[in-house]
XYZ file of C-alpha atoms in Angstrom:
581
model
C -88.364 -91.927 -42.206
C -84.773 -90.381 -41.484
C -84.577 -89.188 -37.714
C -83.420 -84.937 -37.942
C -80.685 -84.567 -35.182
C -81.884 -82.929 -32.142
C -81.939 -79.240 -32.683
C -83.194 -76.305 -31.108
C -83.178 -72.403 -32.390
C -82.717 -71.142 -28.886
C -79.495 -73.117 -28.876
C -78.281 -71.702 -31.963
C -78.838 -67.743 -30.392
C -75.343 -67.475 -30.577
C -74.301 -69.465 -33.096
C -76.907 -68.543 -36.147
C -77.124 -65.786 -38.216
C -80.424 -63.331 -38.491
C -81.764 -60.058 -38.337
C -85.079 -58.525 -37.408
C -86.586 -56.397 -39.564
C -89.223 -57.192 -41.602
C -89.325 -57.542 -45.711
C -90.960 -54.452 -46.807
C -88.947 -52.612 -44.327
C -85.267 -54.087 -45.153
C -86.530 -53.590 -49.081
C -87.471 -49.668 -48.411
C -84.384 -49.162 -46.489
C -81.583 -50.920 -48.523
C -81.644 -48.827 -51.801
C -82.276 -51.975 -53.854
C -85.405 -52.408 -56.075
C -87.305 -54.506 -53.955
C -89.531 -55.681 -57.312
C -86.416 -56.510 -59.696
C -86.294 -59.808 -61.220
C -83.026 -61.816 -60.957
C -82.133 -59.984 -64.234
C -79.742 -57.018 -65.205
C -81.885 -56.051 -67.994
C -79.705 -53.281 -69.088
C -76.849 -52.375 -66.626
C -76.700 -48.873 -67.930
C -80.485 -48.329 -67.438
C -80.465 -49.079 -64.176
C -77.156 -47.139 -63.012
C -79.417 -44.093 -65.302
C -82.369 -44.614 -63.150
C -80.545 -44.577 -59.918
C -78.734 -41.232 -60.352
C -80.966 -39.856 -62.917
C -82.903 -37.589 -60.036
C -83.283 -33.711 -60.140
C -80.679 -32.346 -57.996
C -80.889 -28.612 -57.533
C -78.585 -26.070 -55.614
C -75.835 -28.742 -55.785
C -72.354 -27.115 -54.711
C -70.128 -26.582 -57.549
C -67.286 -24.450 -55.544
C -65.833 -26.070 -52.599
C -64.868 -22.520 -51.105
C -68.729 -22.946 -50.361
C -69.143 -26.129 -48.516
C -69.522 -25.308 -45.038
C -69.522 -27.098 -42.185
C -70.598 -26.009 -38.362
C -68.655 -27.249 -35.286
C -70.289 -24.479 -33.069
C -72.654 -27.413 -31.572
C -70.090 -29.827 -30.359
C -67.312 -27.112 -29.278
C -70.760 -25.210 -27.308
C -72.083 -28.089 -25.506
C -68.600 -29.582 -23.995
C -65.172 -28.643 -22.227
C -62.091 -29.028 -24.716
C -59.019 -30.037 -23.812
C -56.676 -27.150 -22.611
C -53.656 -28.655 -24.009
C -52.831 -27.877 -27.546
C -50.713 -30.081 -29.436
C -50.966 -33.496 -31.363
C -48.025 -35.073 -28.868
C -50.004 -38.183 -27.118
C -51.044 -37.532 -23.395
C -53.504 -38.550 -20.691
C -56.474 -36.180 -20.981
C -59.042 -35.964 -18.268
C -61.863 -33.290 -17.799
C -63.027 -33.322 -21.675
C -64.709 -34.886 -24.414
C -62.496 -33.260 -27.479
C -58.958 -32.144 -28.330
C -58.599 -30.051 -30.846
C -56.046 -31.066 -33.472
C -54.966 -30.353 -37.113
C -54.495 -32.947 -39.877
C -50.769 -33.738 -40.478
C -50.613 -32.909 -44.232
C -50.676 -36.372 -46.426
C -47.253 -36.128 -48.523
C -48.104 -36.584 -52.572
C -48.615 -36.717 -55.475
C -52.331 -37.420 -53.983
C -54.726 -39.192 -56.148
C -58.453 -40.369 -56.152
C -58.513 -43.855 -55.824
C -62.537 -43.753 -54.979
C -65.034 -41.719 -54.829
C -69.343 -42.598 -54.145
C -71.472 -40.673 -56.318
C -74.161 -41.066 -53.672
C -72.283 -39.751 -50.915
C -71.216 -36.893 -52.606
C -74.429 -35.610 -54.569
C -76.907 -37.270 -52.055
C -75.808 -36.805 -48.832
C -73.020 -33.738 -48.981
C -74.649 -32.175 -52.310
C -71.504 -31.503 -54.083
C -71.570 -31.881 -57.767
C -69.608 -34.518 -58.684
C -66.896 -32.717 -60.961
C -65.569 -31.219 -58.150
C -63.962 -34.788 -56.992
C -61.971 -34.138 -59.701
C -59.966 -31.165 -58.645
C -56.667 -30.522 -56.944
C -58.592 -28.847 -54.427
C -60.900 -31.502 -53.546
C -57.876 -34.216 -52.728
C -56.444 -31.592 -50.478
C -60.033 -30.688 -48.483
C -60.796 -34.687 -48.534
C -57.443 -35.947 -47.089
C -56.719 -33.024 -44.452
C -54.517 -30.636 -46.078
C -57.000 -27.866 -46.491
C -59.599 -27.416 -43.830
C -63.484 -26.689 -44.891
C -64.975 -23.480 -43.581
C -66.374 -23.423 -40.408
C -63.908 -26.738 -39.699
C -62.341 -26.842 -36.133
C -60.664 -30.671 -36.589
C -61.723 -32.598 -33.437
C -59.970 -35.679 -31.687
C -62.265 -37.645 -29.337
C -61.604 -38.773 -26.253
C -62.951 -41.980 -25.436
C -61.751 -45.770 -23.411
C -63.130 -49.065 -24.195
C -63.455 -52.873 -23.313
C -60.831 -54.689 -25.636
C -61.319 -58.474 -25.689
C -62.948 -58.626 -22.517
C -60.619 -56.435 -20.801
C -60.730 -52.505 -19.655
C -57.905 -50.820 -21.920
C -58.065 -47.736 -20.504
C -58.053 -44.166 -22.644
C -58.142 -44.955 -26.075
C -59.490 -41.927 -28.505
C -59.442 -41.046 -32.052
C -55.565 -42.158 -32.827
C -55.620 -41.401 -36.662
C -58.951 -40.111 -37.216
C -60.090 -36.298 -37.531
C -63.807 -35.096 -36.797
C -64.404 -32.180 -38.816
C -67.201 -30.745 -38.380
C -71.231 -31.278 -38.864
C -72.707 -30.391 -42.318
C -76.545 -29.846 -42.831
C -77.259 -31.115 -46.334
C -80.427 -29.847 -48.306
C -82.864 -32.413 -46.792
C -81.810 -31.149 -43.219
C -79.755 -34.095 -42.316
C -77.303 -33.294 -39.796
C -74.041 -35.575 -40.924
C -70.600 -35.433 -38.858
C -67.613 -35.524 -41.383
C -64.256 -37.422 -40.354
C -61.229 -37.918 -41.769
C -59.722 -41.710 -40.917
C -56.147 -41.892 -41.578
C -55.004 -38.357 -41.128
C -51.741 -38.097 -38.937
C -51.068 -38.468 -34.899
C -53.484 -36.545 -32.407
C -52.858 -37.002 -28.579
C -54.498 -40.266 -28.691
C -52.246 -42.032 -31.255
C -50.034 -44.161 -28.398
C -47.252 -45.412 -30.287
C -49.021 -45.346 -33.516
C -48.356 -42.852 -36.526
C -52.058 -42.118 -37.071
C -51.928 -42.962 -40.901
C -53.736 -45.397 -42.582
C -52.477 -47.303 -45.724
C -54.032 -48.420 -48.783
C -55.167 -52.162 -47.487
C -57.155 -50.944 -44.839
C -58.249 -47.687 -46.546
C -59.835 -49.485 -49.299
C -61.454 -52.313 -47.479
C -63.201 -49.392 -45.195
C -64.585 -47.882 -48.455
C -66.230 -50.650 -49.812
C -67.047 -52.107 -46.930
C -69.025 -49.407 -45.711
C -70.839 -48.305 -48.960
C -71.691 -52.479 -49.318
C -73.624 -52.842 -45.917
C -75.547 -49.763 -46.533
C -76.789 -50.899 -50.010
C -77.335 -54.226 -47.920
C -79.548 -52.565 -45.684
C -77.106 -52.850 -42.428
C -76.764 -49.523 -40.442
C -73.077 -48.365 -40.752
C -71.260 -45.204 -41.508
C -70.692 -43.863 -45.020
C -67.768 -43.291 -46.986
C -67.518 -40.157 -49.342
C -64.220 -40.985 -50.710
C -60.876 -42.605 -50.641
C -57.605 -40.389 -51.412
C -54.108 -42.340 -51.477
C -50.939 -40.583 -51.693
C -47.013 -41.804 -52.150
C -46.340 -41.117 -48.523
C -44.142 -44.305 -46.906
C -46.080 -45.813 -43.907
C -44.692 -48.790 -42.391
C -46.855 -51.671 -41.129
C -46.737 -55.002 -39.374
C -49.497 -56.234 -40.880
C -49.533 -59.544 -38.438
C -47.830 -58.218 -35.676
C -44.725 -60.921 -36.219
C -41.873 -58.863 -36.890
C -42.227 -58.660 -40.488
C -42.419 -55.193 -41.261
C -43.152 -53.337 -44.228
C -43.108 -49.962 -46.206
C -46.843 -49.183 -47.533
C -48.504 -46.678 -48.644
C -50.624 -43.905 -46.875
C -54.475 -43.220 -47.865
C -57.070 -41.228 -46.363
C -60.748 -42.051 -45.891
C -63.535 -39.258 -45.384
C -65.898 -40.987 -43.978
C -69.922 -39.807 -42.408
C -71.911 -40.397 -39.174
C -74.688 -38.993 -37.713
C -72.889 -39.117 -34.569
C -69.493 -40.724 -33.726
C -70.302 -41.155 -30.010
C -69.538 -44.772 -28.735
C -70.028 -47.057 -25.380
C -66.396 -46.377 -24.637
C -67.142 -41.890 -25.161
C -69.567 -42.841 -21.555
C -67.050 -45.316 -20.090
C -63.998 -43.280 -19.823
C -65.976 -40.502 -18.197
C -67.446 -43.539 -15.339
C -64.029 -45.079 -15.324
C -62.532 -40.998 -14.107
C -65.727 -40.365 -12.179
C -66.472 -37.057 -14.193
C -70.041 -37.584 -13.450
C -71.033 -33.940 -14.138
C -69.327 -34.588 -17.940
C -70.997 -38.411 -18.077
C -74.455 -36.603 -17.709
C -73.531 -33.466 -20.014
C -72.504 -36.320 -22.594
C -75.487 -38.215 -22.184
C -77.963 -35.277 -22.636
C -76.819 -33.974 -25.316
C -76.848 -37.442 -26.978
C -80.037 -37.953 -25.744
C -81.410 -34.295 -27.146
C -79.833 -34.778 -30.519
C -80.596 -38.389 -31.295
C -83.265 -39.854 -29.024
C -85.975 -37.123 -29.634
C -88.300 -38.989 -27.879
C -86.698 -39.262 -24.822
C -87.583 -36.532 -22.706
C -84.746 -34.281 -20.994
C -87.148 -33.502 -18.404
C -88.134 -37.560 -17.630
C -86.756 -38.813 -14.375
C -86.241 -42.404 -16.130
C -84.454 -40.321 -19.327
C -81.200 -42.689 -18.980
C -83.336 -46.014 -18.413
C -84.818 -45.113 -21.533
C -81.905 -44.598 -23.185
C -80.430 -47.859 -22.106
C -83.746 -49.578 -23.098
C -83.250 -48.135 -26.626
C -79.443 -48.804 -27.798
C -80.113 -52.277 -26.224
C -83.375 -52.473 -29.078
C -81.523 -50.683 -31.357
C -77.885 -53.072 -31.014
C -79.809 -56.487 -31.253
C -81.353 -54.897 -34.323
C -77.585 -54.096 -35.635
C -76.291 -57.531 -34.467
C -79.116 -59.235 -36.198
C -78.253 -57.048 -39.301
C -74.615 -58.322 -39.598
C -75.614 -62.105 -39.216
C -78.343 -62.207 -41.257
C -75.400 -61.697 -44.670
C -72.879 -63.852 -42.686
C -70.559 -60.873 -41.463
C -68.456 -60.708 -39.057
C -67.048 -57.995 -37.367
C -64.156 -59.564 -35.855
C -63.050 -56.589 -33.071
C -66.239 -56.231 -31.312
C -64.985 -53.685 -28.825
C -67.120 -51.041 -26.737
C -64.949 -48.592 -28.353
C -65.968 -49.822 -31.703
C -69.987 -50.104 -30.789
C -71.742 -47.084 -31.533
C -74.130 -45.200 -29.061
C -76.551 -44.840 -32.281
C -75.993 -48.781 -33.460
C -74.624 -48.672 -36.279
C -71.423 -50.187 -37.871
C -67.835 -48.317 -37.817
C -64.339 -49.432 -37.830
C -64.022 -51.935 -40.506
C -60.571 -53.845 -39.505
C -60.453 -57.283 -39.723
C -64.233 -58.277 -41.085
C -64.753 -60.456 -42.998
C -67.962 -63.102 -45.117
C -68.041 -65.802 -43.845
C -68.532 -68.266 -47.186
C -68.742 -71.935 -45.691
C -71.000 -72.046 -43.527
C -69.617 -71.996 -39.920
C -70.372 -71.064 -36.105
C -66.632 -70.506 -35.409
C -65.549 -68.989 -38.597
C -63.109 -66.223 -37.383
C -61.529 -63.583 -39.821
C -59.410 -62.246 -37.578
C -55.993 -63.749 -37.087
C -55.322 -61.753 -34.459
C -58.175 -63.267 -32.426
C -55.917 -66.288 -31.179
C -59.342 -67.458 -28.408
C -61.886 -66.569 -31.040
C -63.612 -64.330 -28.945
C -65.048 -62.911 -31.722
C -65.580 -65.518 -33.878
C -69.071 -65.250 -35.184
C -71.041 -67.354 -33.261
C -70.258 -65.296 -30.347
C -71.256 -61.939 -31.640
C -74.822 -61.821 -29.694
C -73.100 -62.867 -26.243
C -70.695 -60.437 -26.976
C -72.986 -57.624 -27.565
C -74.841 -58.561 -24.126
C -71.246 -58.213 -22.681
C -70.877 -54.783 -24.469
C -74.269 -53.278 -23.237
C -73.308 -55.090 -19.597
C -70.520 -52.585 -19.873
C -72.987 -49.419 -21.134
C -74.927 -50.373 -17.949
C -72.058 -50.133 -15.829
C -70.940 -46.888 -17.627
C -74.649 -45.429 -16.669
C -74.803 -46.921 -13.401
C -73.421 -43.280 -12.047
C -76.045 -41.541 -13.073
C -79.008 -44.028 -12.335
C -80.330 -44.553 -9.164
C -80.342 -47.894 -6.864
C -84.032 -48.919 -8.503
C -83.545 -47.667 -11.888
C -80.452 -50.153 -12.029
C -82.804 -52.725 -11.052
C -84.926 -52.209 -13.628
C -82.094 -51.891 -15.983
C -80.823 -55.079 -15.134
C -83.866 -56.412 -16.305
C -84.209 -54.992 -19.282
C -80.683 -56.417 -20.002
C -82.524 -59.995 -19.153
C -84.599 -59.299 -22.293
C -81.831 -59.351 -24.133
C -81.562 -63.028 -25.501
C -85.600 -62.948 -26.076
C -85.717 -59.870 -28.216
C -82.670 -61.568 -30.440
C -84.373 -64.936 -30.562
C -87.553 -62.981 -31.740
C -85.187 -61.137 -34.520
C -83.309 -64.779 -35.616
C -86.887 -66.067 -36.405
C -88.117 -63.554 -38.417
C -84.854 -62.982 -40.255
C -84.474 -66.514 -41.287
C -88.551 -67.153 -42.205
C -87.675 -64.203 -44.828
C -84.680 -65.717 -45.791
C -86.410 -69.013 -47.014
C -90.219 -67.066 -47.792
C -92.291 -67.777 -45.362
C -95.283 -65.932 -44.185
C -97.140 -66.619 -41.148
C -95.880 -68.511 -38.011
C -96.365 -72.276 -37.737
C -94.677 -74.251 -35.123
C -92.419 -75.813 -36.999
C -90.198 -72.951 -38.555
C -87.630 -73.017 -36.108
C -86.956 -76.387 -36.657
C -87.150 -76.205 -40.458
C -84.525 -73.454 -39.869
C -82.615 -75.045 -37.938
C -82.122 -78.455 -39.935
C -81.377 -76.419 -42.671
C -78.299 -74.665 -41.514
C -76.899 -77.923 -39.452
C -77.002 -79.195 -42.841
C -74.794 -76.224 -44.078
C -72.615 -76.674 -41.262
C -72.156 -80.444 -42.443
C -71.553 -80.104 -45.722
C -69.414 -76.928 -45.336
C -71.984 -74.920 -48.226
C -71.764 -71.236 -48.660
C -73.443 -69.091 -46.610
C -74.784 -66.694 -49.155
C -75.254 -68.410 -52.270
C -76.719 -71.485 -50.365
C -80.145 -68.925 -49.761
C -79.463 -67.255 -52.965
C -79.770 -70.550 -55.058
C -82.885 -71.323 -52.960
C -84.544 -68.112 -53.511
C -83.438 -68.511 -57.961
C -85.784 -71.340 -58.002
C -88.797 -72.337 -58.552
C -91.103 -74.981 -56.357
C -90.999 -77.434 -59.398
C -87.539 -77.058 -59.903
C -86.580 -77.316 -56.157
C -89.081 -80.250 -56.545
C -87.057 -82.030 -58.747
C -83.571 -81.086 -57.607
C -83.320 -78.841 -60.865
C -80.310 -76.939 -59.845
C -77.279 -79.371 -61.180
C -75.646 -76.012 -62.262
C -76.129 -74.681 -58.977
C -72.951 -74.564 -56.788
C -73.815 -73.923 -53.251
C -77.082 -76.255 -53.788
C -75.003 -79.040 -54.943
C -72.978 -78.786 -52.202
C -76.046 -78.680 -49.707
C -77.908 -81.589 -51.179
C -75.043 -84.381 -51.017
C -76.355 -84.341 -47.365
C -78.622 -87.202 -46.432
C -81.009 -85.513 -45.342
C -81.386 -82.519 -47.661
C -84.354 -84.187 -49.738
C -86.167 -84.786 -46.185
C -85.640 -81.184 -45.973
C -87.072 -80.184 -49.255
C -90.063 -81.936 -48.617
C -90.726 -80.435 -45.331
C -89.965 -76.843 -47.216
C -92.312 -77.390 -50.034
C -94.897 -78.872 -48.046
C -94.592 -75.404 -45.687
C -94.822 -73.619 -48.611
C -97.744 -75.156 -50.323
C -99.665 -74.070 -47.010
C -99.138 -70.101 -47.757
C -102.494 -69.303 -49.016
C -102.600 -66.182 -51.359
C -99.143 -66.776 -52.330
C -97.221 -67.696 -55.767
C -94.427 -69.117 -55.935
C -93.341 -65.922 -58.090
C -94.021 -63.551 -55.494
C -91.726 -65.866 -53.070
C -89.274 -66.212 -55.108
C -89.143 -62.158 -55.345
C -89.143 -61.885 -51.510
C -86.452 -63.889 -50.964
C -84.344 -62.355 -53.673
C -84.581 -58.949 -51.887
C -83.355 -60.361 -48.587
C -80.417 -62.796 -49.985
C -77.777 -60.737 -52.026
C -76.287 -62.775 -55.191
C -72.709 -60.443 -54.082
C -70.992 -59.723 -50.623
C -67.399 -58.559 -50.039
C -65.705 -61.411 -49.466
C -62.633 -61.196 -48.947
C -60.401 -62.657 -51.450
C -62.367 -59.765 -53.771
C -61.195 -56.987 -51.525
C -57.599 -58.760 -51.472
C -57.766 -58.956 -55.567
C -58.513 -55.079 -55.364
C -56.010 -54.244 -52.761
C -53.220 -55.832 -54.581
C -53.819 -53.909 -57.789
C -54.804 -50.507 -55.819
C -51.494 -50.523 -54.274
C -50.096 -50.819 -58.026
C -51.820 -47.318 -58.712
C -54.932 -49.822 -60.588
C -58.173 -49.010 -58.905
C -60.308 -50.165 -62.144
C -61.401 -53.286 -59.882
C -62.354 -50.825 -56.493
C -64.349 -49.064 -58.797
C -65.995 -52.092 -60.591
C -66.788 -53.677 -56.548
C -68.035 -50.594 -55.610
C -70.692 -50.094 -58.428
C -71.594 -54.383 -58.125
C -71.819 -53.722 -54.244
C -74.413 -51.210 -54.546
C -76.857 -53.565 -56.674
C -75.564 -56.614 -54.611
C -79.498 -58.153 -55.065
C -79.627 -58.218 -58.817
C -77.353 -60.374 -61.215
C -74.429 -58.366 -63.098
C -72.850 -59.528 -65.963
C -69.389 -57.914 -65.253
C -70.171 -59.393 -61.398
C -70.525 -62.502 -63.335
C -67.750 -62.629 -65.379
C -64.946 -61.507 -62.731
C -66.495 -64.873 -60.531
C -67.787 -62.700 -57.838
C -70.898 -65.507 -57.669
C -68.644 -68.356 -58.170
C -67.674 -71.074 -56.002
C -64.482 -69.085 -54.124
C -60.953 -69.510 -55.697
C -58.770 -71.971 -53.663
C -56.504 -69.253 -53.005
C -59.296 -67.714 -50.637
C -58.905 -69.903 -48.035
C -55.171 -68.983 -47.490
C -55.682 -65.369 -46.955
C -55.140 -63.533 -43.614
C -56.319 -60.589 -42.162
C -55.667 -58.846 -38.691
C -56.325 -55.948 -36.556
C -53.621 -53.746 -38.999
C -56.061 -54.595 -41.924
């Protein structure tokens, strides 16, 4: 009998991939049909069923979208300086400044139908005015809009940067949709505010487009993240160094209107600790506490410990989320971590395909100190930072406690690896053995180099039998994973777990894991292929990622055909992305 090489899941906390919520909850949160067979039956049926629901009182006139920024402008002091030229602000939470016009022609180079009719309930023919590229890329302002830039500082690689704020982005407004949803609208890419540095506060197509399907992806995936509605590219020069080495370059400007239920961050509460506007920290903190954390109290004397308690739940949960598909953020700043958990920002991300603790997307990122191994020790180090941010406000005890609660940390993300991975590979129940079984099975990925995603989606496509009897010579990833030495130890050790889940077929487990392994993730020689035909006016493939993306658990034919489950072109390896991305 073949000795396993000593492993241990605690070991791997930072190093491993997983998430913590369980099946039927991922499945009713993810959009996807958690009871599809690997099968696109009829491509057109399904894209029929998905949109084919009664909406009523849809908006057909965008004169009558309305959006509301009574709340935020009500509850906080605005900056008393007008003017987009860049400045240190102190004593606020906003500044209040217009979108710099995006020069045309303008042109739709994306648009989610589920965005606009589901969430904003516009009918979708009005993408397709003039009018609408103008109100979506900041040349004509909603009613009720009073554009917003937020002040805000952060932790950037490890180190206190100072006042940051919206630079090229545009809050503006909140809209109530017809389900009472209360969603902030922002416009990323819009022109300079007083928080743009040396920067031009335009984004260009590259990073505009990645954004888009990026964000629209991990929602269908389950992850929480912010929405995009659409993506508007104009003719407007912009010049970029894309790797910061002297090499620059004209692009073009684009325009993402993007949603959040709130775009409050650890770095909105640090700048206010950092200036000692304690009177502001705690204005800031009730009102995010009254308007997202229901359940917390105003009147509680432990409100904040509470608070902290919850985003540190909440951010494991998130962290958990983006490992469990192999993402990694790759600029996991406190000004890029959201007070609500969710994901924002999508620079330099990237899926990771070979299997690999230290894969870093971000060439930028010369010490890999977000590479994503490290993203669980480096959201401990971002909620260390939320902690100090609060520590104003919370009394000598209550930072006791809080510290720990921070303690907890590790154990609540161990708890979420576990249960992530066990649905990953099917299994019901706890037995002793799991981690281990786990963790063999992803040293052996790390040996043989095997992709990440298709590795668990090849194991979930097959049956006991055929796993059995190493049926799965067509099978990339599993060909890959099985030249190790040890993989038909492995298999034995699976099946044999398996065979012990009483009341279970092997049908139903193969359906399970299905709806927890996508067959398609953005990697990112697909957004590269995109980019590089967007920016030549093209944006057939955006639009063909962007439908396969939101059905990334069922097998397409045109996924299939354009390789997006294939073993990754060689070309993929060579690509580069940085914080300009």
């Amino acid at each position: 009998m073949k000795m396993w090489p000593s492993l241990s899941v605690c070991a791997l906390v930072a190093a491993v991939i997983f998430h913590s919520v369980h099946v039927l909850e991922f499945c009713e949160s993810s959009g996807h049909d958690c009871h599809s067979e690997d099968v696109m039956a009829s491509s057109q049926d399904t894209i029929k069923s998905r949109w084919n629901m009664s909406f009523t009182n849809l908006i057909h006139d965008l004169d009558d979208f309305r959006l509301s920024c009574n709340k935020l402008i009500d509850a906080f002091p605005i900056d008393k300086i007008d003017g987009n030229f860049v400045r240190t602000v102190k004593n606020c939470i906003f500044s209040k400044s217009i979108p710099t016009l995006l020069k045309g022609p303008l042109r739709l180079g994306a648009m989610s139908k589920d965005v606009i009719e589901g969430i904003l309930d516009l009918d979708i023919a009005v993408t397709q005015s003039n009018e609408f590229l103008h109100y979506a890329s900041g040349g004509k302002l909603f009613q009720g809009s009073v554009p917003l830039a937020h002040r805000y500082g952060g932790h950037q690689f490890g180190y206190w940067a100072g006042q940051l704020g919206d630079g090229r982005a545009h809050t503006l407004g909140q809209y109530t949709n017809r389900n009472g949803e209360i969603w902030e609208l922002q416009l990323k890419g819009s022109g300079k505010t007083p928080y743009s540095r040396s920067g031009d506060g335009r984004a260009v197509i590259r990073s505009s487009v990645r954004e888009f399907l990026c964000s629209e992806a991990m929602h269908f995936l389950g992850v929480p993240t912010s929405r995009a509605a659409c993506l508007i590219v104009s003719e407007e020069p912009v010049l970029r160094d894309q790797f910061y080495n002297g090499n620059v370059k004209t692009e073009r400007g684009a325009v993402v209107l993007r949603l959040a239920k709130s775009w409050f961050l650890i770095g909105s509460l640090e700048i206010l600790a950092q200036s000692r506007e304690r009177k502001l920290l705690r204005k800031l903190l009730d009102f995010v506490i009254l308007e997202h954390f229901p359940f917390i109290h105003l009147t509680e004397p432990d409100k904040y410990l509470m608070f902290f308690a919850t985003v540190q739940n909440e951010t494991t949960h998130l962290i958990a989320s983006w490992m469990s598909f192999g993402f990694a953020h790759a600029v996991c700043n406190t000004d890029n971590f959201s007070l609500l958990s969710f994901t924002i920002d999508y620079g330099p991300f990237g899926f990771m395909e070979s299997y690999d603790p230290n894969f870093i997307p971000n060439t930028s990122d010369d010490d890999g100190r977000y590479r994503i191994g490290a993203q669980a020790d480096i959201g401990r180090f971002n909620l260390e930072k939320l902690l100090e941010a609060l520590s104003p406000v919370l009394s000598r005890k209550q930072q006791q406690e809080a510290q720990i609660i921070l303690k907890g940390y590790t154990e609540i993300y161990q708890q979420r690896i576990q249960q992530l991975f066990k649905a990953k590979l099917g299994l019901l129940g706890d037995e002793e053995d799991d981690g281990y079984l786990i963790a063999s099975l992803l040293k052996m990925m790390e040996d043989t180099q095997s992709d990440f995603t298709m590795s668990f989606r090849q194991l979930s496509e097959l049956s006991a039998q055929q796993l059995q009897n190493r049926y799965f010579t067509q099978m990339w990833a599993l060909c890959d994973l099985s030249s190790h030495m040890l993989f038909s130890d492995w298999i034995r050790m699976y099946l044999h777990r398996l065979s012990r889940q009483q009341e279970d077929s092997d049908l139903n487990r193969q359906r399970r894991m299905k709806n927890v392994n996508p067959r398609y993730v953005l990697r990112n020689w697909m957004a590269e292929s995109a980019i590089k035909k967007a920016e030549m006016n093209d944006f057939f493939e955006v639009e063909l990622l962007h439908h396969i993306l939101s059905f990334l658990f069922v097998t397409q034919d045109p996924a299939e055909e354009a390789g997006y489950a294939a073993r990754p072109p060689l070309w993929a390896k060579r690509l580069k992305v940085s914080c300009s991305s």
